[in-house]
Coordinates of C-alpha atoms and ligand atoms in Angstrom, one line a residue:
M1325 CA -5.1 -7.8 -29.6
Q1326 CA -8.3 -7.9 -27.6
Y1327 CA -7.8 -9.3 -24.1
D1328 CA -10.6 -10.7 -22.0
I1329 CA -9.1 -9.1 -18.9
I1330 CA -6.4 -6.4 -18.4
I1331 CA -5.1 -6.3 -14.9
I1332 CA -3.3 -3.0 -14.0
G1333 CA -0.7 -3.5 -11.2
A1334 CA 1.4 -6.5 -10.2
G1335 CA 1.5 -6.4 -6.5
P1336 CA -0.1 -9.1 -4.4
A1337 CA -3.7 -8.1 -5.5
G1338 CA -2.9 -8.0 -9.2
L1339 CA -0.8 -11.2 -9.2
T1340 CA -3.5 -13.1 -7.4
A1341 CA -6.1 -11.8 -9.8
A1342 CA -3.7 -12.9 -12.7
I1343 CA -3.5 -16.5 -11.2
Y1344 CA -7.3 -16.8 -10.9
A1345 CA -7.9 -15.2 -14.4
G1346 CA -5.3 -17.4 -16.1
R1347 CA -6.6 -20.6 -14.4
A1348 CA -10.1 -19.7 -15.6
G1349 CA -8.8 -19.6 -19.2
M1350 CA -9.2 -15.8 -19.6
K1351 CA -6.9 -14.2 -22.2
T1352 CA -5.1 -11.9 -19.7
L1353 CA -2.6 -9.1 -19.8
V1354 CA -0.9 -7.7 -16.6
I1355 CA 0.5 -4.2 -17.0
S1356 CA 2.8 -2.9 -14.2
E1357 CA 4.9 0.2 -14.3
A1358 CA 7.6 -1.5 -12.2
I1359 CA 8.9 -5.1 -11.9
P1360 CA 6.2 -7.3 -10.4
G1361 CA 5.8 -7.4 -6.6
G1362 CA 4.5 -4.0 -5.5
Q1363 CA 5.1 -2.7 -2.0
A1364 CA 6.1 -6.2 -0.7
M1365 CA 9.4 -5.8 -2.7
L1366 CA 10.3 -3.1 -0.1
T1367 CA 9.6 -5.4 2.9
E1368 CA 12.4 -7.2 4.5
E1369 CA 10.4 -9.6 6.7
I1370 CA 6.7 -10.4 6.6
E1371 CA 5.5 -12.0 9.8
N1372 CA 1.8 -11.8 9.5
Y1373 CA 1.1 -13.5 6.2
P1374 CA -0.5 -17.0 6.9
G1375 CA 1.4 -20.1 6.0
F1376 CA 4.9 -19.1 7.3
S1377 CA 5.5 -20.1 10.9
S1378 CA 8.6 -17.9 11.3
S1379 CA 8.5 -15.2 8.6
V1380 CA 9.0 -14.7 4.8
K1381 CA 11.0 -12.1 2.9
G1382 CA 8.7 -9.8 1.0
P1383 CA 10.5 -10.2 -2.3
E1384 CA 10.5 -14.0 -2.0
L1385 CA 6.8 -14.1 -1.3
V1386 CA 5.8 -12.0 -4.3
E1387 CA 8.4 -13.5 -6.7
N1388 CA 6.7 -16.8 -6.0
M1389 CA 3.3 -15.3 -6.8
H1390 CA 4.8 -14.0 -10.0
K1391 CA 6.3 -17.4 -10.9
Q1392 CA 3.0 -19.1 -10.2
A1393 CA 1.2 -16.6 -12.6
K1394 CA 3.9 -17.0 -15.3
K1395 CA 3.2 -20.7 -15.5
L1396 CA -0.2 -19.8 -17.0
E1397 CA -0.7 -18.4 -20.4
I1398 CA -0.7 -14.8 -19.3
D1399 CA 1.0 -11.8 -20.9
F1400 CA 3.1 -9.4 -18.8
S1401 CA 4.1 -5.9 -19.8
C1402 CA 6.2 -3.3 -17.9
E1403 CA 4.8 0.1 -18.6
M1404 CA 2.8 2.8 -16.9
V1405 CA -0.9 3.2 -17.5
K1406 CA -1.8 6.8 -18.3
E1407 CA -5.5 6.7 -19.1
V1408 CA -8.4 4.3 -19.5
L1409 CA -11.4 4.9 -21.8
K1410 CA -14.7 3.0 -21.7
K1411 CA -15.7 1.8 -25.1
D1412 CA -18.9 0.2 -26.3
K1413 CA -18.1 -3.2 -25.0
G1414 CA -14.9 -3.0 -23.0
F1415 CA -12.0 -0.7 -22.3
S1416 CA -9.1 1.0 -24.1
V1417 CA -6.0 1.2 -21.9
K1418 CA -3.4 3.9 -22.9
T1419 CA 0.1 3.3 -21.6
S1420 CA 3.5 5.0 -21.9
K1421 CA 4.2 2.6 -24.8
G1422 CA 0.9 2.0 -26.6
N1423 CA -2.7 1.0 -26.5
F1424 CA -4.4 -2.2 -25.4
S1425 CA -8.0 -3.2 -25.3
S1426 CA -10.0 -5.6 -23.2
L1427 CA -13.6 -6.6 -22.3
S1428 CA -13.0 -6.2 -18.5
L1429 CA -10.6 -4.4 -16.3
I1430 CA -9.1 -5.1 -12.9
I1431 CA -7.4 -2.1 -11.2
A1432 CA -4.8 -3.2 -8.6
T1433 CA -2.5 -0.2 -8.6
G1434 CA -2.0 0.0 -4.8
A1435 CA -1.1 3.0 -2.8
S1436 CA 2.1 5.0 -2.0
Y1437 CA 3.2 6.0 1.4
R1438 CA 4.3 9.6 1.5
K1439 CA 8.0 9.9 2.4
L1440 CA 9.8 12.3 4.7
G1441 CA 12.4 12.8 2.0
V1442 CA 15.3 13.0 4.6
K1443 CA 18.8 11.5 4.5
G1444 CA 18.8 7.8 5.6
E1445 CA 15.0 7.2 5.0
E1446 CA 15.5 5.1 1.8
E1447 CA 18.7 3.4 3.1
F1448 CA 17.0 2.2 6.3
T1449 CA 13.6 1.3 4.9
G1450 CA 12.9 -2.2 6.2
R1451 CA 15.9 -1.9 8.6
G1452 CA 14.2 0.5 11.1
V1453 CA 12.1 2.8 8.9
S1454 CA 8.5 1.5 8.6
Y1455 CA 5.3 2.9 7.2
C1456 CA 3.1 0.2 8.8
G1457 CA 2.4 -0.3 12.5
V1458 CA 0.2 -3.3 12.1
C1459 CA 3.0 -5.0 10.2
D1460 CA 6.1 -4.1 12.2
A1461 CA 5.2 -3.2 15.8
P1462 CA 6.2 -6.6 17.3
L1463 CA 9.7 -6.2 15.9
F1464 CA 10.2 -3.3 18.3
K1465 CA 9.2 -5.0 21.6
N1466 CA 10.8 -3.2 24.5
K1467 CA 12.8 -0.9 22.2
E1468 CA 12.9 2.8 21.8
I1469 CA 11.2 4.1 18.6
A1470 CA 10.2 7.4 17.0
L1471 CA 7.0 8.2 15.2
V1472 CA 6.3 11.1 12.9
G1473 CA 2.8 12.6 12.2
G1474 CA -0.1 14.2 14.0
G1475 CA -3.2 13.0 12.2
D1476 CA -5.7 10.3 13.1
T1477 CA -3.6 7.5 11.5
A1478 CA -0.4 8.6 13.3
V1479 CA -2.0 8.8 16.7
Y1480 CA -4.0 5.6 16.3
E1481 CA -0.7 3.8 15.3
A1482 CA 1.1 5.5 18.2
S1483 CA -1.5 4.0 20.6
H1484 CA -0.9 0.6 19.0
L1485 CA 2.9 0.9 19.1
L1486 CA 2.9 2.0 22.8
K1487 CA 1.9 -1.6 23.6
F1488 CA 5.3 -2.8 22.3
A1489 CA 7.8 0.0 22.6
S1490 CA 9.7 0.9 25.7
T1491 CA 9.7 4.6 24.7
L1492 CA 7.9 6.4 21.9
H1493 CA 9.4 9.7 20.6
L1494 CA 6.5 11.4 19.0
V1495 CA 7.6 14.1 16.5
H1496 CA 5.1 16.6 15.1
R1497 CA 5.8 19.7 13.1
R1498 CA 3.0 21.8 14.7
D1499 CA 2.1 22.7 18.3
R1500 CA -1.0 20.5 18.4
L1501 CA -2.1 17.1 17.1
R1502 CA -5.0 16.9 14.6
A1503 CA -6.3 13.5 15.8
T1504 CA -9.5 13.0 17.8
K1505 CA -9.1 14.3 21.4
I1506 CA -9.7 10.9 23.1
M1507 CA -6.9 9.3 21.0
Q1508 CA -4.6 12.3 21.7
K1509 CA -5.2 12.0 25.5
R1510 CA -4.5 8.3 25.5
V1511 CA -1.1 8.7 23.7
L1512 CA 0.0 12.0 25.4
E1513 CA -0.8 10.7 28.9
D1514 CA 1.1 7.5 28.4
K1515 CA 4.3 7.7 30.5
K1516 CA 6.2 6.0 27.6
T1517 CA 5.5 9.0 25.2
V1518 CA 8.1 11.7 24.8
M1519 CA 6.6 14.6 22.8
Y1520 CA 8.5 16.8 20.4
W1521 CA 6.3 19.7 19.3
N1522 CA 7.2 22.0 16.4
S1523 CA 9.8 19.5 15.3
V1524 CA 10.8 17.6 12.2
I1525 CA 13.1 14.7 11.4
E1526 CA 16.4 16.0 10.0
E1527 CA 18.2 12.7 9.4
I1528 CA 17.9 9.0 10.1
Y1529 CA 21.3 7.4 10.9
G1530 CA 22.8 4.0 11.6
S1531 CA 25.2 1.5 10.2
K1532 CA 23.7 -1.9 9.2
L1533 CA 20.5 -1.2 11.0
M1534 CA 19.0 2.2 12.0
E1535 CA 20.5 3.5 15.3
G1536 CA 18.8 6.9 15.7
V1537 CA 17.3 10.1 14.4
K1538 CA 18.2 13.8 14.4
I1539 CA 15.2 15.9 15.5
K1540 CA 15.1 19.6 14.7
D1541 CA 13.1 22.1 16.6
V1542 CA 11.8 24.4 13.8
K1543 CA 11.3 27.3 16.2
N1544 CA 14.8 27.6 17.5
G1545 CA 16.7 25.5 15.0
K1546 CA 18.2 23.2 17.7
I1547 CA 19.0 19.7 16.6
Q1548 CA 19.2 16.7 19.0
N1549 CA 20.2 13.1 18.5
V1550 CA 17.8 10.6 19.8
A1551 CA 18.9 6.9 19.8
C1552 CA 16.2 4.6 18.7
K1553 CA 15.9 1.3 16.7
G1554 CA 12.9 2.3 14.6
I1555 CA 10.9 5.2 13.1
F1556 CA 7.3 4.9 11.9
V1557 CA 6.3 7.5 9.3
F1558 CA 2.6 8.5 9.1
V1559 CA 2.6 11.6 7.0
G1560 CA 0.0 10.4 4.5
I1561 CA -0.8 7.7 2.0
D1562 CA -2.0 8.3 -1.6
A1563 CA -4.1 5.9 -3.7
N1564 CA -2.5 5.3 -7.1
S1565 CA -5.8 6.1 -8.9
N1566 CA -5.1 9.2 -11.0
A1567 CA -5.5 7.4 -14.3
F1568 CA -9.0 6.3 -13.4
K1569 CA -10.5 9.2 -11.4
N1570 CA -12.3 10.5 -14.5
I1571 CA -14.2 7.3 -15.3
L1572 CA -15.2 5.9 -11.9
K1573 CA -16.1 6.9 -8.4
T1574 CA -13.6 7.4 -5.7
D1575 CA -13.9 8.8 -2.2
E1576 CA -12.5 12.3 -1.4
K1577 CA -9.0 10.9 -0.9
G1578 CA -8.9 9.1 -4.2
Y1579 CA -9.6 5.5 -3.0
I1580 CA -11.8 3.6 -5.5
L1581 CA -15.3 2.8 -4.3
T1582 CA -16.4 -0.8 -4.8
D1583 CA -19.1 -3.2 -3.6
E1584 CA -18.2 -6.4 -1.7
N1585 CA -17.5 -8.1 -5.0
M1586 CA -14.9 -5.5 -6.0
K1587 CA -17.2 -4.0 -8.6
T1588 CA -16.6 -0.3 -9.2
S1589 CA -19.1 2.3 -10.4
L1590 CA -18.1 1.5 -14.0
E1591 CA -19.6 -1.7 -15.5
G1592 CA -16.9 -4.3 -16.2
A1593 CA -14.3 -2.6 -14.1
Y1594 CA -13.2 -4.1 -10.8
A1595 CA -10.7 -2.8 -8.2
C1596 CA -8.8 -4.7 -5.5
G1597 CA -6.0 -4.2 -2.9
D1598 CA -4.7 -1.0 -1.4
V1599 CA -6.2 1.3 -4.1
R1600 CA -9.8 0.6 -3.0
K1601 CA -11.5 2.3 0.0
K1602 CA -11.2 -0.2 2.8
L1603 CA -10.2 -0.6 6.5
L1604 CA -7.0 -2.8 6.4
R1605 CA -4.3 -2.4 3.8
Q1606 CA -2.4 -5.7 4.0
I1607 CA -1.1 -8.5 1.7
S1608 CA -3.7 -11.0 3.2
T1609 CA -6.6 -8.6 2.3
A1610 CA -5.1 -7.8 -1.1
V1611 CA -4.9 -11.4 -2.3
G1612 CA -8.4 -12.2 -1.2
E1613 CA -9.8 -9.2 -3.1
G1614 CA -7.6 -10.1 -6.1
A1615 CA -9.3 -13.5 -6.3
T1616 CA -12.8 -12.1 -6.0
A1617 CA -12.1 -9.4 -8.6
A1618 CA -10.8 -12.0 -11.1
F1619 CA -13.8 -14.4 -10.5
C1620 CA -16.3 -11.6 -11.0
A1621 CA -14.4 -10.3 -14.1
Q1622 CA -14.5 -13.8 -15.5
Q1623 CA -18.3 -14.0 -15.0
Y1624 CA -18.7 -10.6 -16.6
V1625 CA -16.6 -11.6 -19.7
E1626 CA -18.4 -14.9 -20.1
E1627 CA -21.8 -13.2 -19.9
L1628 CA -20.7 -10.6 -22.4
K1629 CA -19.4 -13.3 -24.8
G1630 CA -22.5 -15.3 -24.4
I1631 CA -24.6 -12.3 -25.4
A1632 CA -22.2 -11.5 -28.3
Y1633 CA -22.2 -15.1 -29.7
K1634 CA -26.0 -15.4 -29.8
Ligands
FAD2388 C1 7.5 -0.9 4.0 C2 6.2 -1.7 4.0 C3 6.1 -2.8 4.8 C4 4.9 -3.6 4.7 N1 4.8 -4.7 5.5 C5 3.7 -5.5 5.4 C6 3.6 -6.7 6.2 O1 4.5 -7.0 7.0 N2 2.5 -7.4 6.1 C7 1.4 -7.1 5.2 O2 0.5 -7.8 5.1 N3 1.5 -5.9 4.5 C8 2.6 -5.1 4.6 N4 2.7 -3.9 3.9 C9 1.5 -3.6 3.1 C10 1.4 -4.4 1.8 O3 2.6 -4.4 1.1 C11 0.3 -3.9 0.9 O4 -0.9 -3.9 1.6 C12 0.1 -4.7 -0.4 O5 1.4 -4.7 -1.1 C13 -1.0 -4.1 -1.3 O6 -1.0 -4.9 -2.5 P1 -1.6 -4.2 -3.8 O7 -1.3 -5.3 -4.8 O8 -2.9 -3.7 -3.6 O9 -0.7 -3.0 -4.2 P2 0.9 -2.7 -4.4 O10 1.7 -3.7 -3.6 O11 1.1 -1.3 -4.0 O12 1.1 -2.9 -5.9 C14 0.7 -2.0 -6.9 C15 1.2 -2.3 -8.2 O13 0.6 -1.4 -9.2 C16 1.6 -0.9 -10.1 N5 1.1 0.4 -10.5 C17 0.8 1.5 -9.8 N6 0.4 2.5 -10.6 C18 0.4 2.0 -11.9 C19 0.1 2.6 -13.2 N7 -0.4 3.8 -13.3 N8 0.4 1.8 -14.3 C20 0.9 0.6 -14.1 N9 1.2 0.0 -12.9 C21 0.9 0.7 -11.8 C22 2.9 -0.9 -9.2 O14 4.0 -0.9 -10.0 C23 2.7 -2.3 -8.5 O15 3.0 -3.3 -9.3 C24 3.8 -3.2 3.9 C25 4.0 -2.0 3.1 C26 5.2 -1.3 3.1 C27 5.3 -0.1 2.2

C-alpha cells in the first residue's frame, strides 16, 4: 500500500505528527520499534509539561497521545526501520518485517542516552537515576546528589544542579575535565562541589528509592560509599539516525539538520524531536516540532498529488 506519510518513531514528536497528519486526512502509517511512547515511558514524573499544575506520569501522558492518535484512521506497526530509499516520487522504507512506501516521510526516532551499565542503574532510573538536569533538578532541592561526566554537557548541568543540591559529588574517570575553563572554574570553586578524580561509579544502591553510590578510584582500586538521593549521568547521547545518514545531512554527531519548518536536506523528508540538531531536547519542544513537520508534509503531499492529478 502507498501511504501519504510514513512517520518513523512514536515518542511525543511522532505521536503529535500522527495526530496532525490523521486529522488532515493523510493516509498515515506510524512505525515504531517499541511500544508507542518513546523516552517518556521511562519517566516517572514530568513536572515541566504545560497543562498539569502538579505533575503527570510520563507513561500516562504518552499513552493519552497514543489514544488520541488511534481515534483517527492511522495505521500503527511495531518494527524497526533499517533503511530508507528515495524513489522517484516518494520513499521506500525497509523494516525488520517488510517494505512500505510513502510520498512523504517524517523522522521522529529520538535519541538515546548512553548508560553507565552498572548495577542498579536500570532499577533506579526515574527513582534517583536521571539523564536530564533540566527535567529533574528541582526534585533534588537541598539534597545530596552525584553527577558523572566531564564534558561540556556534564559541567553545564553541574552548574545548573548546584542551584538546587546541598552537595554535588562530581565523578570523572580522568584527572581533568574536558569542558570549557570558565564553566569548570564555576563548578570546581563552588563550595558545594566534592570532586572525585580518576573515579567511576561501581554501583547504585537503595531500596524503594536510590540511597547512594559506590565510587571506585581507578588508580588505587579503593571503593567508597557515598549516600545521595540522586545521580545524574552525562556520558553522552546518541541520535537514533543510523538508518538515514546515507540519504540526508546530519551534523558530525549524527543529529539531523533541518530548517525551521523541519525540512531536511532531502525533499519530502522532515525530522522532528530529539533526533534533530537543536538546543533543547524536551517533550514540549518535540510536540511543537511534530505538529510543524506534519503540517509541512501534508502541504508537500497535496502539492505532489495536485501535480500528479493534472
Ligand atoms: C529519564 C528521562 C527523563 C526525562 N524527563 C523529561 C521531563 O521531565 N520533561 C521533558 O520535557 N522531557 C524529559 N525527557 C526528555 C524527553 O523524554 C524527550 O525530549 C522526548 O521524549 C523526545 O521525544 P521524541 O519523540 O523526539 O523521541 P523519543 O521519545 O526518543 O521517541 C523515539 C521513538 O522512535 C522509535 N525509534 C527509534 N529508532 C527507530 C527505528 N530505527 N525504527 C523504528 N522506530 C524507532 C522509538 O521506539 C520511539 O518510539 C526525559 C528523558 C529521559 C530519558
